[in-house]
Tab-separated table of C-alpha atoms in Angstrom:
chain	number	residue	atom	x	y	z
A	1408	MET	CA	-14.178	18.634	6.507
A	1409	ASN	CA	-14.912	15.544	8.591
A	1410	HIS	CA	-18.042	14.409	6.731
A	1411	ASP	CA	-19.543	11.461	8.667
A	1412	SER	CA	-17.533	10.987	11.852
A	1413	SER	CA	-19.696	8.276	13.422
A	1414	THR	CA	-17.798	5.009	13.692
A	1415	THR	CA	-19.024	1.449	13.532
A	1416	ALA	CA	-19.639	-0.275	16.858
A	1417	GLY	CA	-17.247	-3.124	17.546
A	1418	CYS	CA	-14.474	-1.896	15.215
A	1419	PRO	CA	-11.232	-1.198	17.121
A	1420	LYS	CA	-10.007	0.998	14.276
A	1421	HIS	CA	-13.105	3.227	14.376
A	1422	MET	CA	-13.748	2.599	10.686
A	1423	VAL	CA	-16.538	4.666	9.126
A	1424	PHE	CA	-16.823	3.888	5.413
A	1425	GLY	CA	-16.283	0.149	5.382
A	1426	PRO	CA	-13.904	-2.615	6.493
A	1427	CYS	CA	-10.137	-2.199	6.645
A	1428	GLY	CA	-7.767	-4.426	4.698
A	1429	GLY	CA	-6.876	-6.577	7.689
A	1430	VAL	CA	-9.964	-8.788	7.814
A	1431	ARG	CA	-8.931	-12.422	8.209
A	1432	ALA	CA	-10.077	-15.055	5.730
A	1433	ASP	CA	-12.698	-16.299	8.192
A	1434	GLY	CA	-14.090	-12.794	8.725
A	1435	ALA	CA	-12.345	-12.115	12.028
A	1436	CYS	CA	-10.641	-8.866	12.988
A	1437	GLU	CA	-6.879	-8.719	12.476
A	1438	LEU	CA	-6.464	-7.636	16.105
A	1439	ASP	CA	-8.304	-10.562	17.651
A	1440	ALA	CA	-9.196	-13.848	15.959
A	1441	ALA	CA	-12.178	-14.126	18.320
A	1442	LEU	CA	-13.573	-10.731	17.321
A	1443	PRO	CA	-15.749	-10.813	14.168
A	1444	CYS	CA	-15.466	-7.905	11.766
A	1445	PRO	CA	-18.742	-5.953	11.971
A	1446	TRP	CA	-18.933	-5.841	8.171
A	1447	VAL	CA	-18.761	-9.626	7.725
A	1448	GLY	CA	-21.788	-11.815	8.358
A	1449	ASP	CA	-21.793	-15.571	8.948
A	1450	ASP	CA	-24.106	-16.133	5.996
A	1451	GLY	CA	-22.357	-13.795	3.576
A	1452	THR	CA	-24.664	-10.885	4.316
A	1453	GLU	CA	-23.529	-7.457	5.453
A	1454	PRO	CA	-24.538	-6.810	9.077
A	1455	VAL	CA	-23.343	-3.214	8.596
A	1456	PRO	CA	-23.795	-1.674	5.140
A	1457	VAL	CA	-20.919	0.224	3.555
A	1458	ARG	CA	-21.526	3.968	3.724
A	1459	PRO	CA	-21.157	5.911	0.481
A	1460	TRP	CA	-18.876	8.932	0.385
A	1461	PRO	CA	-21.218	11.807	1.284
A	1462	GLY	CA	-19.351	14.722	-0.256
A	1463	ALA	CA	-18.839	15.864	-3.805
A	1464	SER	CA	-16.442	13.892	-5.943
A	1465	VAL	CA	-12.942	15.359	-5.857
A	1466	GLY	CA	-11.983	13.642	-9.098
A	1467	LEU	CA	-8.554	13.743	-10.648
A	1468	ARG	CA	-6.508	16.662	-9.487
A	1469	GLU	CA	-5.835	19.210	-12.196
A	1470	GLY	CA	-2.238	18.193	-12.799
A	1471	LEU	CA	-3.134	14.674	-13.840
A	1472	GLU	CA	-4.684	15.947	-17.045
A	1473	GLY	CA	-1.478	17.400	-18.367
A	1474	GLY	CA	0.284	19.512	-15.790
A	1475	LEU	CA	2.334	16.809	-14.131
A	1476	SER	CA	6.052	16.623	-14.710
A	1477	ALA	CA	7.102	14.038	-17.265
A	1478	ALA	CA	9.124	12.470	-14.447
A	1479	GLY	CA	6.050	11.897	-12.297
A	1480	LEU	CA	4.880	8.357	-11.587
A	1481	LEU	CA	1.321	8.957	-12.774
A	1482	ALA	CA	2.458	10.707	-15.926
A	1483	ARG	CA	4.881	7.892	-16.732
A	1484	ALA	CA	2.158	5.306	-16.108
A	1485	GLN	CA	0.169	6.826	-18.968
A	1486	ARG	CA	3.030	5.981	-21.348
A	1487	ALA	CA	4.429	2.669	-20.090
A	1488	PRO	CA	4.159	0.344	-17.077
A	1489	VAL	CA	5.871	1.708	-13.977
A	1490	VAL	CA	7.792	0.137	-11.102
A	1491	LEU	CA	7.207	1.276	-7.513
A	1492	THR	CA	9.746	-0.312	-5.158
A	1493	ASP	CA	9.302	-0.742	-1.412
A	1494	LEU	CA	11.998	0.735	0.791
A	1495	SER	CA	13.087	-1.882	3.343
A	1496	VAL	CA	15.622	-0.558	5.850
A	1497	PRO	CA	16.257	-0.629	9.620
A	1498	SER	CA	14.485	1.942	11.775
A	1499	PHE	CA	16.084	5.323	12.438
A	1500	ASP	CA	19.159	4.512	10.342
A	1501	ARG	CA	19.905	7.418	8.010
A	1502	GLU	CA	22.912	5.780	6.365
A	1503	ALA	CA	21.001	2.577	5.655
A	1504	LEU	CA	18.141	4.640	4.240
A	1505	ARG	CA	20.447	6.477	1.874
A	1506	SER	CA	22.551	3.496	0.823
A	1507	ALA	CA	19.556	1.291	0.009
A	1508	THR	CA	17.814	4.108	-1.844
A	1509	GLU	CA	20.888	4.757	-3.965
A	1510	ILE	CA	20.609	1.155	-5.198
A	1511	ILE	CA	16.883	1.016	-5.976
A	1512	ALA	CA	16.128	4.601	-7.037
A	1513	PRO	CA	17.913	4.574	-10.435
A	1514	VAL	CA	15.850	1.606	-11.640
A	1515	SER	CA	12.518	2.539	-10.002
A	1516	ASP	CA	9.934	5.054	-11.138
A	1517	ALA	CA	9.252	5.778	-7.470
A	1518	VAL	CA	10.242	4.476	-4.041
A	1519	LEU	CA	7.512	3.610	-1.558
A	1520	SER	CA	8.293	4.420	2.068
A	1521	GLY	CA	6.085	2.347	4.343
A	1522	ASP	CA	4.714	2.758	7.853
A	1523	ILE	CA	4.971	-0.613	9.588
A	1524	HIS	CA	3.061	-1.150	12.816
A	1525	HIS	CA	5.932	-2.883	14.645
A	1526	GLN	CA	8.779	-0.810	13.192
A	1527	PRO	CA	8.492	2.930	13.858
A	1528	THR	CA	10.953	5.161	12.046
A	1529	PHE	CA	11.514	8.759	10.944
A	1530	PRO	CA	8.485	10.980	10.181
A	1531	PRO	CA	7.223	10.878	6.577
A	1532	THR	CA	8.358	14.417	5.767
A	1533	TYR	CA	11.895	13.634	6.925
A	1534	MET	CA	11.916	10.369	4.993
A	1535	ALA	CA	10.712	12.157	1.862
A	1536	ALA	CA	13.444	14.781	2.154
A	1537	GLU	CA	16.108	12.094	2.539
A	1538	LEU	CA	14.787	10.139	-0.437
A	1539	ARG	CA	14.799	13.235	-2.611
A	1540	ALA	CA	18.329	14.085	-1.453
A	1541	VAL	CA	19.677	10.884	-3.020
A	1542	GLY	CA	17.718	11.193	-6.250
A	1543	ALA	CA	14.623	9.097	-5.510
A	1544	HIS	CA	11.063	9.926	-6.445
A	1545	PRO	CA	9.344	9.377	-3.062
A	1546	TRP	CA	5.888	7.913	-2.615
A	1547	MET	CA	4.990	8.120	1.055
A	1548	THR	CA	2.696	6.030	3.253
A	1549	LEU	CA	0.543	7.730	5.874
A	1550	THR	CA	-1.437	5.746	8.426
A	1551	CYS	CA	-4.058	6.833	10.960
A	1552	ARG	CA	-2.776	4.549	13.713
A	1553	ASP	CA	-0.237	6.838	15.386
A	1554	ARG	CA	-1.319	10.306	14.217
A	1555	ASN	CA	-4.384	12.329	15.008
A	1556	ARG	CA	-6.103	14.445	12.391
A	1557	VAL	CA	-3.997	17.546	13.087
A	1558	VAL	CA	-0.700	15.693	12.707
A	1559	LEU	CA	-1.914	14.043	9.510
A	1560	GLU	CA	-2.789	17.471	8.105
A	1561	GLN	CA	0.691	18.715	9.091
A	1562	GLU	CA	2.386	15.807	7.340
A	1563	LEU	CA	0.301	16.299	4.196
A	1564	ALA	CA	1.138	20.004	4.099
A	1565	GLY	CA	4.821	19.251	4.612
A	1566	LEU	CA	4.898	16.601	1.887
A	1567	ALA	CA	3.136	18.925	-0.547
A	1568	ALA	CA	5.630	21.697	0.264
A	1569	LEU	CA	8.524	19.312	-0.425
A	1570	GLY	CA	7.102	18.558	-3.872
A	1571	VAL	CA	6.168	14.957	-3.117
A	1572	GLU	CA	3.775	13.644	-5.753
A	1573	GLY	CA	1.834	10.922	-3.993
A	1574	VAL	CA	0.773	9.485	-0.669
A	1575	LEU	CA	-0.493	5.979	0.062
A	1576	CYS	CA	-3.410	6.564	2.428
A	1577	VAL	CA	-4.158	3.611	4.683
A	1578	THR	CA	-5.919	3.210	8.004
A	1579	GLY	CA	-2.930	1.187	9.199
A	1580	ASP	CA	-2.301	-2.229	10.688
A	1581	ILE	CA	-3.220	-2.191	14.340
A	1582	ARG	CA	-0.477	-2.954	16.861
A	1583	GLY	CA	-0.788	-6.171	18.808
A	1584	PRO	CA	-0.740	-6.090	22.617
A	1585	ASP	CA	2.958	-7.045	22.617
A	1586	VAL	CA	4.015	-4.035	20.494
A	1587	ARG	CA	4.400	-0.747	22.392
A	1588	PRO	CA	1.679	-1.399	24.982
A	1589	ASP	CA	2.624	1.948	26.556
A	1590	ALA	CA	1.493	3.911	23.471
A	1591	THR	CA	-2.063	4.709	22.463
A	1592	GLN	CA	-3.492	4.060	19.001
A	1593	VAL	CA	-5.416	6.960	17.521
A	1594	PHE	CA	-7.539	6.188	14.450
A	1595	ASP	CA	-9.126	9.658	14.311
A	1596	LEU	CA	-9.595	8.991	10.594
A	1597	ASP	CA	-9.780	6.037	8.264
A	1598	ALA	CA	-8.265	5.609	4.811
A	1599	THR	CA	-11.231	7.126	2.956
A	1600	ARG	CA	-11.178	10.383	4.912
A	1601	LEU	CA	-7.378	10.549	4.818
A	1602	CYS	CA	-7.544	10.068	1.048
A	1603	HIS	CA	-9.845	13.082	0.802
A	1604	LEU	CA	-7.451	15.215	2.863
A	1605	ALA	CA	-4.503	14.167	0.695
A	1606	ALA	CA	-6.328	14.986	-2.539
A	1607	THR	CA	-7.420	18.406	-1.298
A	1608	ALA	CA	-3.813	19.068	-0.232
A	1609	GLY	CA	-2.780	18.657	-3.886
A	1610	LEU	CA	-1.236	15.195	-3.570
A	1611	ALA	CA	-1.962	12.105	-5.652
A	1612	ALA	CA	-4.034	10.159	-3.140
A	1613	THR	CA	-3.277	6.447	-3.412
A	1614	VAL	CA	-5.294	3.686	-1.758
A	1615	ALA	CA	-4.811	0.003	-1.092
A	1616	ILE	CA	-7.100	-2.748	-2.314
A	1617	THR	CA	-7.255	-6.272	-0.885
A	1618	PRO	CA	-9.013	-8.581	-3.356
A	1619	SER	CA	-8.442	-11.679	-1.200
A	1620	ALA	CA	-10.009	-10.362	2.012
A	1621	PRO	CA	-13.712	-10.590	2.855
A	1622	PRO	CA	-16.266	-9.111	2.428
A	1623	ARG	CA	-15.604	-8.849	-1.302
A	1624	ASP	CA	-18.680	-6.924	-2.445
A	1625	ALA	CA	-18.264	-4.409	0.355
A	1626	ARG	CA	-14.673	-3.800	-0.735
A	1627	LEU	CA	-15.802	-2.972	-4.245
A	1628	ARG	CA	-18.113	-0.273	-2.897
A	1629	VAL	CA	-15.417	0.988	-0.530
A	1630	LEU	CA	-13.044	1.379	-3.484
A	1631	ALA	CA	-15.654	3.345	-5.432
A	1632	GLY	CA	-16.125	5.570	-2.394
A	1633	LYS	CA	-12.398	6.191	-2.106
A	1634	GLN	CA	-12.242	7.194	-5.757
A	1635	ARG	CA	-15.088	9.621	-5.173
A	1636	ALA	CA	-13.249	10.974	-2.128
A	1637	GLY	CA	-10.232	11.792	-4.289
A	1638	ALA	CA	-8.135	8.679	-4.931
A	1639	THR	CA	-6.199	8.693	-8.210
A	1640	LEU	CA	-4.272	5.412	-7.934
A	1641	ALA	CA	-4.703	2.043	-6.215
A	1642	ILE	CA	-2.097	-0.458	-5.078
A	1643	SER	CA	-3.270	-4.032	-4.809
A	1644	ASN	CA	-2.325	-6.282	-1.966
A	1645	HIS	CA	-0.855	-9.650	-2.892
A	1646	VAL	CA	-3.049	-12.206	-4.617
A	1647	ALA	CA	-2.363	-15.893	-5.160
A	1648	ASP	CA	-3.385	-15.641	-8.819
A	1649	PRO	CA	-3.519	-12.569	-11.103
A	1650	ALA	CA	-6.932	-13.821	-12.264
A	1651	GLU	CA	-8.279	-12.910	-8.831
A	1652	LEU	CA	-7.145	-9.306	-9.265
A	1653	ASP	CA	-8.560	-9.275	-12.801
A	1654	ALA	CA	-11.988	-10.392	-11.567
A	1655	PHE	CA	-11.922	-7.875	-8.712
A	1656	LEU	CA	-11.090	-4.960	-11.024
A	1657	ARG	CA	-13.741	-6.009	-13.544
A	1658	ASP	CA	-16.370	-6.053	-10.817
A	1659	GLY	CA	-15.010	-2.810	-9.453
A	1660	ARG	CA	-15.613	-1.078	-12.753
A	1661	GLU	CA	-19.250	-2.134	-12.539
A	1662	HIS	CA	-19.402	-0.340	-9.173
A	1663	GLY	CA	-17.879	2.832	-10.647
A	1664	ALA	CA	-14.252	2.268	-9.607
A	1665	ASP	CA	-11.862	2.559	-12.526
A	1666	LEU	CA	-8.628	3.717	-10.901
A	1667	PRO	CA	-5.305	2.737	-12.465
A	1668	VAL	CA	-3.759	-0.039	-10.372
A	1669	LEU	CA	-0.305	-1.222	-9.404
A	1670	GLY	CA	-0.166	-4.974	-8.825
A	1671	ALA	CA	1.813	-6.219	-5.844
A	1672	VAL	CA	4.733	-8.511	-6.637
A	1673	ALA	CA	5.851	-10.663	-3.709
A	1674	VAL	CA	9.616	-10.240	-3.365
A	1675	PHE	CA	11.342	-12.828	-1.178
A	1676	THR	CA	14.420	-15.036	-1.402
A	1677	ASP	CA	14.378	-16.826	1.949
A	1678	GLU	CA	11.900	-18.221	4.453
A	1679	ALA	CA	11.984	-15.255	6.831
A	1680	ALA	CA	11.263	-12.796	4.024
A	1681	ALA	CA	8.358	-14.941	2.799
A	1682	ASP	CA	6.960	-15.315	6.326
A	1683	SER	CA	7.040	-11.550	6.830
A	1684	LEU	CA	4.584	-11.215	3.938
A	1685	LEU	CA	2.389	-14.133	4.939
A	1686	ALA	CA	2.019	-12.695	8.444
A	1687	PHE	CA	-0.263	-9.902	7.185
A	1688	PRO	CA	-4.007	-10.685	7.108
A	1689	GLY	CA	-5.808	-9.919	3.875
A	1690	LEU	CA	-3.122	-10.932	1.399
A	1691	ALA	CA	-2.547	-14.223	-0.397
A	1692	MET	CA	0.416	-15.896	-2.060
A	1693	ASP	CA	0.626	-18.975	-4.245
A	1694	PRO	CA	1.977	-21.711	-1.913
A	1695	ALA	CA	3.453	-23.622	-4.835
A	1696	ARG	CA	5.414	-20.571	-5.897
A	1697	VAL	CA	6.661	-19.974	-2.361
A	1698	ALA	CA	7.767	-23.601	-2.039
A	1699	ALA	CA	9.501	-23.552	-5.434
A	1700	VAL	CA	11.601	-20.543	-4.440
A	1701	LEU	CA	12.502	-21.759	-0.964
A	1702	GLU	CA	13.343	-25.299	-2.107
A	1703	SER	CA	15.482	-24.157	-5.037
A	1704	PRO	CA	19.250	-24.798	-4.933
A	1705	ASP	CA	19.613	-21.040	-5.517
A	1706	PRO	CA	16.667	-19.331	-3.791
A	1707	VAL	CA	17.956	-15.847	-4.610
A	1708	ALA	CA	17.959	-16.490	-8.353
A	1709	ALA	CA	14.670	-18.381	-8.067
A	1710	GLY	CA	13.076	-15.561	-6.083
A	1711	ILE	CA	14.131	-12.997	-8.676
A	1712	ASP	CA	12.853	-15.157	-11.552
A	1713	ALA	CA	9.531	-15.755	-9.770
A	1714	ALA	CA	9.050	-12.051	-9.079
A	1715	VAL	CA	9.708	-11.098	-12.696
A	1716	ALA	CA	7.269	-13.749	-13.888
A	1717	GLU	CA	4.602	-12.534	-11.466
A	1718	ALA	CA	5.152	-8.946	-12.596
A	1719	GLU	CA	4.630	-9.924	-16.230
A	1720	ALA	CA	1.428	-11.796	-15.347
A	1721	LEU	CA	0.047	-8.868	-13.334
A	1722	LEU	CA	0.852	-6.382	-16.097
A	1723	ALA	CA	-1.329	-8.423	-18.461
A	1724	VAL	CA	-4.385	-7.642	-16.314
A	1725	PRO	CA	-6.510	-4.813	-17.793
A	1726	GLY	CA	-6.293	-1.721	-15.619
A	1727	VAL	CA	-2.885	-2.592	-14.158
A	1728	VAL	CA	-0.442	0.157	-15.132
A	1729	GLY	CA	2.565	-0.984	-13.134
A	1730	VAL	CA	3.823	-3.102	-10.272
A	1731	ASN	CA	4.795	-2.594	-6.670
A	1732	LEU	CA	7.833	-4.646	-5.682
A	1733	SER	CA	6.665	-5.508	-2.192
A	1734	GLY	CA	8.391	-7.409	0.569
A	1735	ARG	CA	11.628	-7.638	2.517
A	1736	ALA	CA	13.354	-9.414	-0.406
A	1737	SER	CA	16.147	-10.806	1.772
A	1738	SER	CA	16.916	-11.351	5.437
A	1739	ALA	CA	20.654	-11.100	4.768
A	1740	GLY	CA	20.623	-7.317	5.190
A	1741	HIS	CA	19.180	-4.138	3.737
A	1742	LEU	CA	21.833	-3.823	1.026
A	1743	GLU	CA	21.337	-7.406	-0.107
A	1744	ALA	CA	17.591	-6.814	-0.158
A	1745	ALA	CA	18.017	-3.649	-2.202
A	1746	GLU	CA	20.194	-5.467	-4.741
A	1747	VAL	CA	17.493	-8.126	-5.192
A	1748	GLN	CA	14.821	-5.453	-5.659
A	1749	ALA	CA	16.993	-3.536	-8.120
A	1750	GLU	CA	17.654	-6.607	-10.254
A	1751	ILE	CA	13.929	-7.370	-10.418
A	1752	ALA	CA	13.170	-3.753	-11.323
A	1753	ARG	CA	15.791	-3.757	-14.087
A	1754	ARG	CA	14.456	-6.934	-15.611
A	1755	VAL	CA	10.815	-5.841	-15.418
A	1756	ARG	CA	11.566	-2.473	-17.018
A	1757	LYS	CA	13.571	-4.199	-19.757
A	1758	VAL	CA	10.599	-6.439	-20.560
A	1759	VAL	CA	7.973	-3.713	-20.683
A	1760	ARG	CA	9.892	-0.829	-22.279
């Protein structure tokens, strides 16, 4: 069911139900700083109004009300804060995938496999099977950048058949002109419509929220539309201050969006790892915190301490049911990065359980 397939003029991602998460702070498109986002006006108005989800509300899938396994992320989140840890490994490296997962899986409620615009890797179904093979609870990311609607439906069916619980549904960061210029970018769907497909496939549809990116009011309505389309969980992008996420979620509830949320914890222990996070439009980090970690005599220990402190602050925000340990953690290698993530996860779980 495609619902409204008409896209917004001037949007290179063919967005339908509102702006993507890559809007720059000045309202420009992530692809081109000279291209204004069609949803952002110079005077704070909305040149293009956000479209409401036109179909019936999917709501929480049946299993969320009692049928989910006690080991499931969403079921655990109802009892205690959960930890979702990013998987950060080289592309197309099965041994690295397994070795890093073996470190982070035992201390994580789930492992999030991403889909990075400049780092293609194995298909989501293959990644999920590998994660399960080494004892991880996979949470998979699907983007609309490189897959048309049919392929997205195939991946969703495959993930559901494997017993994967949840999928992070995002439109996807667009590739710059220097990244695979020989390959087309699809964007048949956007995150809202992908979320609906995931929910109807029996998966826990997860969506991203970007409190720091304009236009703020439009994003609140987009989030409410995603919940109506079938979203059951939201993962926040990085914010410079947990108070910003708190205010966003409070306003979101007034718009009818009351999804449980995982707050993003910035995990970095060196300059390259910090820069890899700061390179993404739409997110924010506290510059004082970044400087304190990088200027410390022991940036690894300082980075771990800072991440644990941020996790505790985010978990104090009403509506936040867990954290996402997000970022490369370390540029020293995937095993070193996994060890940093695992130590943060252990300490966070010890604090909250």
